[in-house]
């Protein structure tokens, strides 16, 4: 039923045996009928026009819930959904995430592109099962990263286009299972990269649009399983490529809008 310009879902209320329901990319505003579908374990409603989540509060068995790109501001009806494992709320009008504090079984949480600011992020500290956390394009600052440092199961962390600086990165240094880290368009510099030196399980690292230089890339030398590195829109030059030679697993390297020359890149490929 996805991508069908649907606006009225009242006819679905009788389908009480449904386990999975996909209604994304429609024109739905009123989701009252889903309150009857108490056997649902997965529900996808992203890219609609939803504002009220009250009907969802009846879905005690729900484990996967996609609500991104709607017009939601109040997420308090989600607080009772303690079986939730994956929750996507990106691109809404959310500023208060306190209701999520009860959802300690979450392994995935997407909050990007919301107006969430400090001290709201303190509510994340109890979500110790999180493996993926997306906070890109929120108002998170360095002082809130302390609430993330003990989320030891994290393997994907998105902090792109935030106010994060070098000072905050020290709170990431013990996230030893991280595979993917997104720091593009933050305020980090070479100094901050030294706090990432121990993250040797990283496979995907985004540093585009930051103030890093050639000197800072030496901090990546022990990341021998890194296969994707985004350095576009930085000031690095051919000299930086020397620091990347130890990255024996590197398969994808984005150097657009840098000072790396065609000659330097040719020599790097020969190495």
PDB file of C-alpha atoms in Angstrom:
ATOM      1  CA  UNK A   1       0.000   0.000   0.000  1.00  0.00           C
ATOM      2  CA  UNK A   2       3.022   2.252  -0.100  1.00  0.00           C
ATOM      3  CA  UNK A   3       3.319   5.151  -2.549  1.00  0.00           C
ATOM      4  CA  UNK A   4      -0.355   5.172  -3.532  1.00  0.00           C
ATOM      5  CA  UNK A   5      -1.566   8.667  -2.557  1.00  0.00           C
ATOM      6  CA  UNK A   6      -3.701   7.054   0.151  1.00  0.00           C
ATOM      7  CA  UNK A   7      -5.296   9.388   2.688  1.00  0.00           C
ATOM      8  CA  UNK A   8      -8.060   7.260   4.243  1.00  0.00           C
ATOM      9  CA  UNK A   9      -7.031   4.003   5.962  1.00  0.00           C
ATOM     10  CA  UNK A  10     -10.288   3.315   7.811  1.00  0.00           C
ATOM     11  CA  UNK A  11     -10.841   0.108   5.842  1.00  0.00           C
ATOM     12  CA  UNK A  12      -7.754  -1.439   7.429  1.00  0.00           C
ATOM     13  CA  UNK A  13      -9.128  -1.486  10.972  1.00  0.00           C
ATOM     14  CA  UNK A  14     -10.652  -4.950  10.543  1.00  0.00           C
ATOM     15  CA  UNK A  15      -7.382  -6.602   9.506  1.00  0.00           C
ATOM     16  CA  UNK A  16      -6.522  -7.501  13.065  1.00  0.00           C
ATOM     17  CA  UNK A  17      -4.181 -10.355  12.179  1.00  0.00           C
ATOM     18  CA  UNK A  18      -1.755  -8.107  10.336  1.00  0.00           C
ATOM     19  CA  UNK A  19       1.837  -8.344  11.514  1.00  0.00           C
ATOM     20  CA  UNK A  20       3.493  -5.957   9.063  1.00  0.00           C
ATOM     21  CA  UNK A  21       2.025  -2.881   7.409  1.00  0.00           C
ATOM     22  CA  UNK A  22       3.731  -0.586   4.919  1.00  0.00           C
ATOM     23  CA  UNK A  23       2.005   2.741   4.287  1.00  0.00           C
ATOM     24  CA  UNK A  24       4.943   5.016   3.547  1.00  0.00           C
ATOM     25  CA  UNK A  25       4.849   7.856   1.017  1.00  0.00           C
ATOM     26  CA  UNK A  26       1.137   8.491   1.084  1.00  0.00           C
ATOM     27  CA  UNK A  27      -1.085  11.408   2.170  1.00  0.00           C
ATOM     28  CA  UNK A  28      -2.188  10.021   5.528  1.00  0.00           C
ATOM     29  CA  UNK A  29      -3.062  12.414   8.353  1.00  0.00           C
ATOM     30  CA  UNK A  30      -5.360  10.347  10.594  1.00  0.00           C
ATOM     31  CA  UNK A  31      -3.934   6.997  11.753  1.00  0.00           C
ATOM     32  CA  UNK A  32      -6.762   6.160  14.187  1.00  0.00           C
ATOM     33  CA  UNK A  33      -7.544   2.817  12.451  1.00  0.00           C
ATOM     34  CA  UNK A  34      -4.129   1.361  13.305  1.00  0.00           C
ATOM     35  CA  UNK A  35      -5.099   1.303  16.982  1.00  0.00           C
ATOM     36  CA  UNK A  36      -7.137  -1.828  16.217  1.00  0.00           C
ATOM     37  CA  UNK A  37      -4.167  -3.665  14.698  1.00  0.00           C
ATOM     38  CA  UNK A  38      -2.691  -4.827  17.974  1.00  0.00           C
ATOM     39  CA  UNK A  39      -0.817  -7.763  16.446  1.00  0.00           C
ATOM     40  CA  UNK A  40       1.429  -5.503  14.412  1.00  0.00           C
ATOM     41  CA  UNK A  41       5.152  -5.982  14.951  1.00  0.00           C
ATOM     42  CA  UNK A  42       6.232  -3.658  12.145  1.00  0.00           C
ATOM     43  CA  UNK A  43       4.681  -0.435  10.841  1.00  0.00           C
ATOM     44  CA  UNK A  44       6.076   1.949   8.246  1.00  0.00           C
ATOM     45  CA  UNK A  45       4.440   5.369   7.969  1.00  0.00           C
ATOM     46  CA  UNK A  46       7.276   7.603   6.877  1.00  0.00           C
ATOM     47  CA  UNK A  47       6.648  10.433   4.419  1.00  0.00           C
ATOM     48  CA  UNK A  48       3.023  11.149   5.249  1.00  0.00           C
ATOM     49  CA  UNK A  49       1.315  14.096   6.984  1.00  0.00           C
ATOM     50  CA  UNK A  50       0.857  12.633  10.445  1.00  0.00           C
ATOM     51  CA  UNK A  51       0.699  14.920  13.476  1.00  0.00           C
ATOM     52  CA  UNK A  52      -0.938  12.757  16.205  1.00  0.00           C
ATOM     53  CA  UNK A  53       0.520   9.459  17.423  1.00  0.00           C
ATOM     54  CA  UNK A  54      -2.102   8.553  20.040  1.00  0.00           C
ATOM     55  CA  UNK A  55      -3.409   5.513  18.085  1.00  0.00           C
ATOM     56  CA  UNK A  56       0.048   3.981  18.010  1.00  0.00           C
ATOM     57  CA  UNK A  57       0.103   3.746  21.808  1.00  0.00           C
ATOM     58  CA  UNK A  58      -2.157   0.667  21.586  1.00  0.00           C
ATOM     59  CA  UNK A  59       0.405  -1.337  19.609  1.00  0.00           C
ATOM     60  CA  UNK A  60       2.033  -3.161  22.508  1.00  0.00           C
ATOM     61  CA  UNK A  61       3.701  -5.762  20.257  1.00  0.00           C
ATOM     62  CA  UNK A  62       5.328  -3.321  17.874  1.00  0.00           C
ATOM     63  CA  UNK A  63       9.080  -3.797  17.365  1.00  0.00           C
ATOM     64  CA  UNK A  64       9.801  -1.735  14.248  1.00  0.00           C
ATOM     65  CA  UNK A  65       8.272   1.700  13.693  1.00  0.00           C
ATOM     66  CA  UNK A  66       9.133   4.139  10.905  1.00  0.00           C
ATOM     67  CA  UNK A  67       7.663   7.631  11.353  1.00  0.00           C
ATOM     68  CA  UNK A  68      10.207   9.828   9.608  1.00  0.00           C
ATOM     69  CA  UNK A  69       9.305  12.829   7.459  1.00  0.00           C
ATOM     70  CA  UNK A  70       5.940  13.673   9.002  1.00  0.00           C
ATOM     71  CA  UNK A  71       4.707  16.622  11.104  1.00  0.00           C
ATOM     72  CA  UNK A  72       5.032  15.072  14.541  1.00  0.00           C
ATOM     73  CA  UNK A  73       5.945  17.126  17.593  1.00  0.00           C
ATOM     74  CA  UNK A  74       4.479  15.153  20.512  1.00  0.00           C
ATOM     75  CA  UNK A  75       5.974  11.663  20.872  1.00  0.00           C
ATOM     76  CA  UNK A  76       4.579  10.904  24.327  1.00  0.00           C
ATOM     77  CA  UNK A  77       2.297   8.119  22.955  1.00  0.00           C
ATOM     78  CA  UNK A  78       5.445   6.120  22.201  1.00  0.00           C
ATOM     79  CA  UNK A  79       6.506   5.859  25.839  1.00  0.00           C
ATOM     80  CA  UNK A  80       4.522   2.670  26.444  1.00  0.00           C
ATOM     81  CA  UNK A  81       5.937   0.780  23.449  1.00  0.00           C
ATOM     82  CA  UNK A  82       8.639  -0.974  25.420  1.00  0.00           C
ATOM     83  CA  UNK A  83       9.075  -3.793  22.878  1.00  0.00           C
ATOM     84  CA  UNK A  84      10.343  -1.364  20.256  1.00  0.00           C
ATOM     85  CA  UNK A  85      13.724  -2.264  18.797  1.00  0.00           C
ATOM     86  CA  UNK A  86      13.934   0.079  15.818  1.00  0.00           C
ATOM     87  CA  UNK A  87      12.461   3.572  15.761  1.00  0.00           C
ATOM     88  CA  UNK A  88      12.816   6.186  13.045  1.00  0.00           C
ATOM     89  CA  UNK A  89      11.639   9.751  13.731  1.00  0.00           C
ATOM     90  CA  UNK A  90      13.795  11.793  11.372  1.00  0.00           C
ATOM     91  CA  UNK A  91      12.618  15.078   9.847  1.00  0.00           C
ATOM     92  CA  UNK A  92       9.748  15.949  12.157  1.00  0.00           C
ATOM     93  CA  UNK A  93       9.097  18.825  14.583  1.00  0.00           C
ATOM     94  CA  UNK A  94      10.355  17.044  17.693  1.00  0.00           C
ATOM     95  CA  UNK A  95      12.111  18.918  20.484  1.00  0.00           C
ATOM     96  CA  UNK A  96      11.271  16.796  23.562  1.00  0.00           C
ATOM     97  CA  UNK A  97      12.575  13.205  23.585  1.00  0.00           C
ATOM     98  CA  UNK A  98      11.913  12.459  27.251  1.00  0.00           C
ATOM     99  CA  UNK A  99       9.122   9.979  26.317  1.00  0.00           C
ATOM    100  CA  UNK A 100      11.736   7.752  24.687  1.00  0.00           C
ATOM    101  CA  UNK A 101      13.457   7.192  28.002  1.00  0.00           C
ATOM    102  CA  UNK A 102      11.348   4.081  28.645  1.00  0.00           C
ATOM    103  CA  UNK A 103      12.377   2.435  25.373  1.00  0.00           C
ATOM    104  CA  UNK A 104      15.467   0.700  26.684  1.00  0.00           C
ATOM    105  CA  UNK A 105      15.254  -2.178  24.193  1.00  0.00           C
ATOM    106  CA  UNK A 106      15.952   0.065  21.216  1.00  0.00           C
ATOM    107  CA  UNK A 107      18.820  -1.033  18.990  1.00  0.00           C
ATOM    108  CA  UNK A 108      18.222   1.663  16.336  1.00  0.00           C
ATOM    109  CA  UNK A 109      17.125   5.264  16.829  1.00  0.00           C
ATOM    110  CA  UNK A 110      16.955   7.913  14.099  1.00  0.00           C
ATOM    111  CA  UNK A 111      16.375  11.483  15.288  1.00  0.00           C
ATOM    112  CA  UNK A 112      18.126  13.466  12.574  1.00  0.00           C
ATOM    113  CA  UNK A 113      16.680  16.719  11.255  1.00  0.00           C
ATOM    114  CA  UNK A 114      14.727  17.626  14.375  1.00  0.00           C
ATOM    115  CA  UNK A 115      14.980  20.663  16.680  1.00  0.00           C
ATOM    116  CA  UNK A 116      16.338  18.643  19.594  1.00  0.00           C
ATOM    117  CA  UNK A 117      18.778  20.546  21.800  1.00  0.00           C
ATOM    118  CA  UNK A 118      20.683  20.155  25.089  1.00  0.00           C
ATOM    119  CA  UNK A 119      19.813  18.936  27.690  1.00  0.00           C
ATOM    120  CA  UNK A 120      17.375  16.594  25.919  1.00  0.00           C
ATOM    121  CA  UNK A 121      20.114  14.174  24.933  1.00  0.00           C
ATOM    122  CA  UNK A 122      20.536  13.026  28.537  1.00  0.00           C
ATOM    123  CA  UNK A 123      17.600  10.701  27.912  1.00  0.00           C
ATOM    124  CA  UNK A 124      19.775   8.640  25.560  1.00  0.00           C
ATOM    125  CA  UNK A 125      22.076   7.456  28.329  1.00  0.00           C
ATOM    126  CA  UNK A 126      19.744   4.626  29.398  1.00  0.00           C
ATOM    127  CA  UNK A 127      19.495   3.169  25.882  1.00  0.00           C
ATOM    128  CA  UNK A 128      22.417   0.815  26.338  1.00  0.00           C
ATOM    129  CA  UNK A 129      21.306  -1.596  23.619  1.00  0.00           C
ATOM    130  CA  UNK A 130      21.619   0.969  20.847  1.00  0.00           C
ATOM    131  CA  UNK A 131      23.675  -0.125  17.864  1.00  0.00           C
ATOM    132  CA  UNK A 132      22.704   2.713  15.506  1.00  0.00           C
ATOM    133  CA  UNK A 133      22.112   6.318  16.582  1.00  0.00           C
ATOM    134  CA  UNK A 134      21.511   9.165  14.153  1.00  0.00           C
ATOM    135  CA  UNK A 135      21.691  12.700  15.577  1.00  0.00           C
ATOM    136  CA  UNK A 136      22.782  14.507  12.425  1.00  0.00           C
ATOM    137  CA  UNK A 137      21.281  17.969  11.895  1.00  0.00           C
ATOM    138  CA  UNK A 138      20.169  18.298  15.494  1.00  0.00           C
ATOM    139  CA  UNK A 139      21.387  20.893  18.004  1.00  0.00           C
ATOM    140  CA  UNK A 140      23.583  18.510  19.975  1.00  0.00           C
ATOM    141  CA  UNK A 141      26.756  20.047  21.414  1.00  0.00           C
ATOM    142  CA  UNK A 142      29.896  18.724  23.080  1.00  0.00           C
ATOM    143  CA  UNK A 143      28.392  18.720  26.555  1.00  0.00           C
ATOM    144  CA  UNK A 144      25.766  16.161  25.536  1.00  0.00           C
ATOM    145  CA  UNK A 145      28.208  13.643  24.079  1.00  0.00           C
ATOM    146  CA  UNK A 146      28.919  12.500  27.619  1.00  0.00           C
ATOM    147  CA  UNK A 147      25.532  10.763  27.482  1.00  0.00           C
ATOM    148  CA  UNK A 148      26.711   8.677  24.541  1.00  0.00           C
ATOM    149  CA  UNK A 149      30.088   7.533  25.848  1.00  0.00           C
ATOM    150  CA  UNK A 150      28.642   4.499  27.676  1.00  0.00           C
ATOM    151  CA  UNK A 151      26.562   3.226  24.757  1.00  0.00           C
ATOM    152  CA  UNK A 152      29.154   0.538  24.251  1.00  0.00           C
ATOM    153  CA  UNK A 153      27.240  -1.460  21.617  1.00  0.00           C
ATOM    154  CA  UNK A 154      27.104   1.413  19.120  1.00  0.00           C
ATOM    155  CA  UNK A 155      28.439   0.478  15.695  1.00  0.00           C
ATOM    156  CA  UNK A 156      26.930   3.347  13.678  1.00  0.00           C
ATOM    157  CA  UNK A 157      26.950   6.942  14.952  1.00  0.00           C
ATOM    158  CA  UNK A 158      25.808   9.939  12.903  1.00  0.00           C
ATOM    159  CA  UNK A 159      26.748  13.425  14.119  1.00  0.00           C
ATOM    160  CA  UNK A 160      27.072  15.253  10.804  1.00  0.00           C
ATOM    161  CA  UNK A 161      26.034  18.897  10.498  1.00  0.00           C
ATOM    162  CA  UNK A 162      26.008  19.515  14.249  1.00  0.00           C
ATOM    163  CA  UNK A 163      27.901  21.846  16.577  1.00  0.00           C
ATOM    164  CA  UNK A 164      30.326  19.155  17.732  1.00  0.00           C
ATOM    165  CA  UNK A 165      33.945  20.324  18.241  1.00  0.00           C
ATOM    166  CA  UNK A 166      37.241  18.690  19.200  1.00  0.00           C
ATOM    167  CA  UNK A 167      36.327  18.953  22.859  1.00  0.00           C
ATOM    168  CA  UNK A 168      33.437  16.546  22.483  1.00  0.00           C
ATOM    169  CA  UNK A 169      35.260  13.778  20.631  1.00  0.00           C
ATOM    170  CA  UNK A 170      36.950  12.522  23.785  1.00  0.00           C
ATOM    171  CA  UNK A 171      33.576  11.012  24.693  1.00  0.00           C
ATOM    172  CA  UNK A 172      33.723   8.746  21.649  1.00  0.00           C
ATOM    173  CA  UNK A 173      37.158   7.251  22.225  1.00  0.00           C
ATOM    174  CA  UNK A 174      35.858   4.196  24.129  1.00  0.00           C
ATOM    175  CA  UNK A 175      33.189   3.202  21.611  1.00  0.00           C
ATOM    176  CA  UNK A 176      35.318   0.289  20.537  1.00  0.00           C
ATOM    177  CA  UNK A 177      32.673  -1.400  18.348  1.00  0.00           C
ATOM    178  CA  UNK A 178      32.080   1.581  16.055  1.00  0.00           C
ATOM    179  CA  UNK A 179      32.072   0.613  12.374  1.00  0.00           C
ATOM    180  CA  UNK A 180      30.677   3.841  10.962  1.00  0.00           C
ATOM    181  CA  UNK A 181      31.202   7.406  12.178  1.00  0.00           C
ATOM    182  CA  UNK A 182      29.810  10.488  10.461  1.00  0.00           C
ATOM    183  CA  UNK A 183      31.343  13.837  11.456  1.00  0.00           C
ATOM    184  CA  UNK A 184      30.917  15.812   8.246  1.00  0.00           C
ATOM    185  CA  UNK A 185      30.301  19.549   8.537  1.00  0.00           C
ATOM    186  CA  UNK A 186      31.128  19.685  12.213  1.00  0.00           C
ATOM    187  CA  UNK A 187      33.697  21.993  13.829  1.00  0.00           C
ATOM    188  CA  UNK A 188      36.365  19.368  14.409  1.00  0.00           C
ATOM    189  CA  UNK A 189      40.034  19.941  13.575  1.00  0.00           C
ATOM    190  CA  UNK A 190      43.253  17.918  13.570  1.00  0.00           C
ATOM    191  CA  UNK A 191      43.388  18.101  17.360  1.00  0.00           C
ATOM    192  CA  UNK A 192      40.131  16.213  17.700  1.00  0.00           C
ATOM    193  CA  UNK A 193      41.186  13.371  15.431  1.00  0.00           C
ATOM    194  CA  UNK A 194      43.711  12.211  18.020  1.00  0.00           C
ATOM    195  CA  UNK A 195      40.809  11.096  20.217  1.00  0.00           C
ATOM    196  CA  UNK A 196      39.672   8.754  17.438  1.00  0.00           C
ATOM    197  CA  UNK A 197      42.995   6.937  17.110  1.00  0.00           C
ATOM    198  CA  UNK A 198      41.810   3.925  19.094  1.00  0.00           C
ATOM    199  CA  UNK A 199      38.705   3.312  16.978  1.00  0.00           C
ATOM    200  CA  UNK A 200      40.448   0.683  14.904  1.00  0.00           C
ATOM    201  CA  UNK A 201      37.226  -1.158  13.999  1.00  0.00           C
ATOM    202  CA  UNK A 202      36.015   1.765  11.864  1.00  0.00           C
ATOM    203  CA  UNK A 203      35.122   0.836   8.302  1.00  0.00           C
ATOM    204  CA  UNK A 204      33.373   4.039   7.261  1.00  0.00           C
ATOM    205  CA  UNK A 205      34.509   7.530   8.313  1.00  0.00           C
ATOM    206  CA  UNK A 206      33.077  10.850   7.110  1.00  0.00           C
ATOM    207  CA  UNK A 207      35.113  14.002   7.724  1.00  0.00           C
ATOM    208  CA  UNK A 208      33.928  16.117   4.806  1.00  0.00           C
ATOM    209  CA  UNK A 209      33.505  19.845   5.225  1.00  0.00           C
ATOM    210  CA  UNK A 210      35.650  20.040   8.367  1.00  0.00           C
ATOM    211  CA  UNK A 211      38.823  22.001   9.171  1.00  0.00           C
ATOM    212  CA  UNK A 212      41.139  18.985   9.145  1.00  0.00           C
ATOM    213  CA  UNK A 213      44.492  19.247   7.359  1.00  0.00           C
ATOM    214  CA  UNK A 214      47.228  16.917   6.177  1.00  0.00           C
ATOM    215  CA  UNK A 215      48.762  16.735   9.650  1.00  0.00           C
ATOM    216  CA  UNK A 216      45.619  15.394  11.279  1.00  0.00           C
ATOM    217  CA  UNK A 217      45.279  12.342   9.075  1.00  0.00           C
ATOM    218  CA  UNK A 218      48.188  10.641  10.803  1.00  0.00           C
ATOM    219  CA  UNK A 219      45.669   9.754  13.522  1.00  0.00           C
ATOM    220  CA  UNK A 220      44.015   7.319  11.098  1.00  0.00           C
ATOM    221  CA  UNK A 221      47.103   5.197  10.439  1.00  0.00           C
ATOM    222  CA  UNK A 222      46.014   2.240  12.592  1.00  0.00           C
ATOM    223  CA  UNK A 223      42.535   2.002  11.083  1.00  0.00           C
ATOM    224  CA  UNK A 224      43.549  -0.859   8.841  1.00  0.00           C
ATOM    225  CA  UNK A 225      39.995  -2.120   8.236  1.00  0.00           C
ATOM    226  CA  UNK A 226      38.753   1.286   7.074  1.00  0.00           C
ATOM    227  CA  UNK A 227      37.313   0.864   3.578  1.00  0.00           C
ATOM    228  CA  UNK A 228      35.427   4.156   3.032  1.00  0.00           C
ATOM    229  CA  UNK A 229      36.754   7.636   3.791  1.00  0.00           C
ATOM    230  CA  UNK A 230      35.088  10.935   2.903  1.00  0.00           C
ATOM    231  CA  UNK A 231      37.455  13.921   2.870  1.00  0.00           C
ATOM    232  CA  UNK A 232      35.761  16.143   0.314  1.00  0.00           C
ATOM    233  CA  UNK A 233      35.538  19.875   0.915  1.00  0.00           C
ATOM    234  CA  UNK A 234      38.592  19.938   3.178  1.00  0.00           C
ATOM    235  CA  UNK A 235      42.006  21.607   2.808  1.00  0.00           C
ATOM    236  CA  UNK A 236      44.058  18.437   2.446  1.00  0.00           C
ATOM    237  CA  UNK A 237      46.788  18.244  -0.187  1.00  0.00           C
ATOM    238  CA  UNK A 238      48.908  15.581  -1.837  1.00  0.00           C
ATOM    239  CA  UNK A 239      50.883  15.299   1.389  1.00  0.00           C
ATOM    240  CA  UNK A 240      47.846  13.848   3.134  1.00  0.00           C
ATOM    241  CA  UNK A 241      47.904  10.846   0.846  1.00  0.00           C
ATOM    242  CA  UNK A 242      51.129   9.671   2.477  1.00  0.00           C
ATOM    243  CA  UNK A 243      49.278   9.302   5.766  1.00  0.00           C
ATOM    244  CA  UNK A 244      46.650   7.154   4.071  1.00  0.00           C
ATOM    245  CA  UNK A 245      49.037   4.533   2.728  1.00  0.00           C
ATOM    246  CA  UNK A 246      48.737   2.299   5.838  1.00  0.00           C
ATOM    247  CA  UNK A 247      44.989   2.013   5.216  1.00  0.00           C
ATOM    248  CA  UNK A 248      45.302  -1.255   3.350  1.00  0.00           C
ATOM    249  CA  UNK A 249      41.543  -1.953   3.197  1.00  0.00           C
ATOM    250  CA  UNK A 250      40.593   1.399   1.667  1.00  0.00           C
ATOM    251  CA  UNK A 251      38.254   0.974  -1.316  1.00  0.00           C
ATOM    252  CA  UNK A 252      36.378   4.267  -1.517  1.00  0.00           C
ATOM    253  CA  UNK A 253      38.040   7.660  -1.051  1.00  0.00           C
ATOM    254  CA  UNK A 254      36.237  10.938  -1.757  1.00  0.00           C
ATOM    255  CA  UNK A 255      38.646  13.813  -2.425  1.00  0.00           C
ATOM    256  CA  UNK A 256      36.384  16.205  -4.312  1.00  0.00           C
ATOM    257  CA  UNK A 257      36.965  19.911  -3.678  1.00  0.00           C
ATOM    258  CA  UNK A 258      40.309  19.395  -1.944  1.00  0.00           C
ATOM    259  CA  UNK A 259      43.826  20.509  -2.913  1.00  0.00           C
ATOM    260  CA  UNK A 260      44.856  17.031  -3.978  1.00  0.00           C
ATOM    261  CA  UNK A 261      46.271  17.127  -7.512  1.00  0.00           C
ATOM    262  CA  UNK A 262      45.841  14.588 -10.307  1.00  0.00           C
ATOM    263  CA  UNK A 263      49.568  13.877 -10.056  1.00  0.00           C
ATOM    264  CA  UNK A 264      49.347  13.212  -6.342  1.00  0.00           C
ATOM    265  CA  UNK A 265      46.404  10.908  -6.802  1.00  0.00           C
ATOM    266  CA  UNK A 266      48.185   8.963  -9.533  1.00  0.00           C
ATOM    267  CA  UNK A 267      51.163   8.420  -7.263  1.00  0.00           C
ATOM    268  CA  UNK A 268      48.879   7.334  -4.432  1.00  0.00           C
ATOM    269  CA  UNK A 269      47.246   4.698  -6.634  1.00  0.00           C
ATOM    270  CA  UNK A 270      50.662   3.292  -7.476  1.00  0.00           C
ATOM    271  CA  UNK A 271      51.596   2.866  -3.818  1.00  0.00           C
TER     272      UNK A 271
END
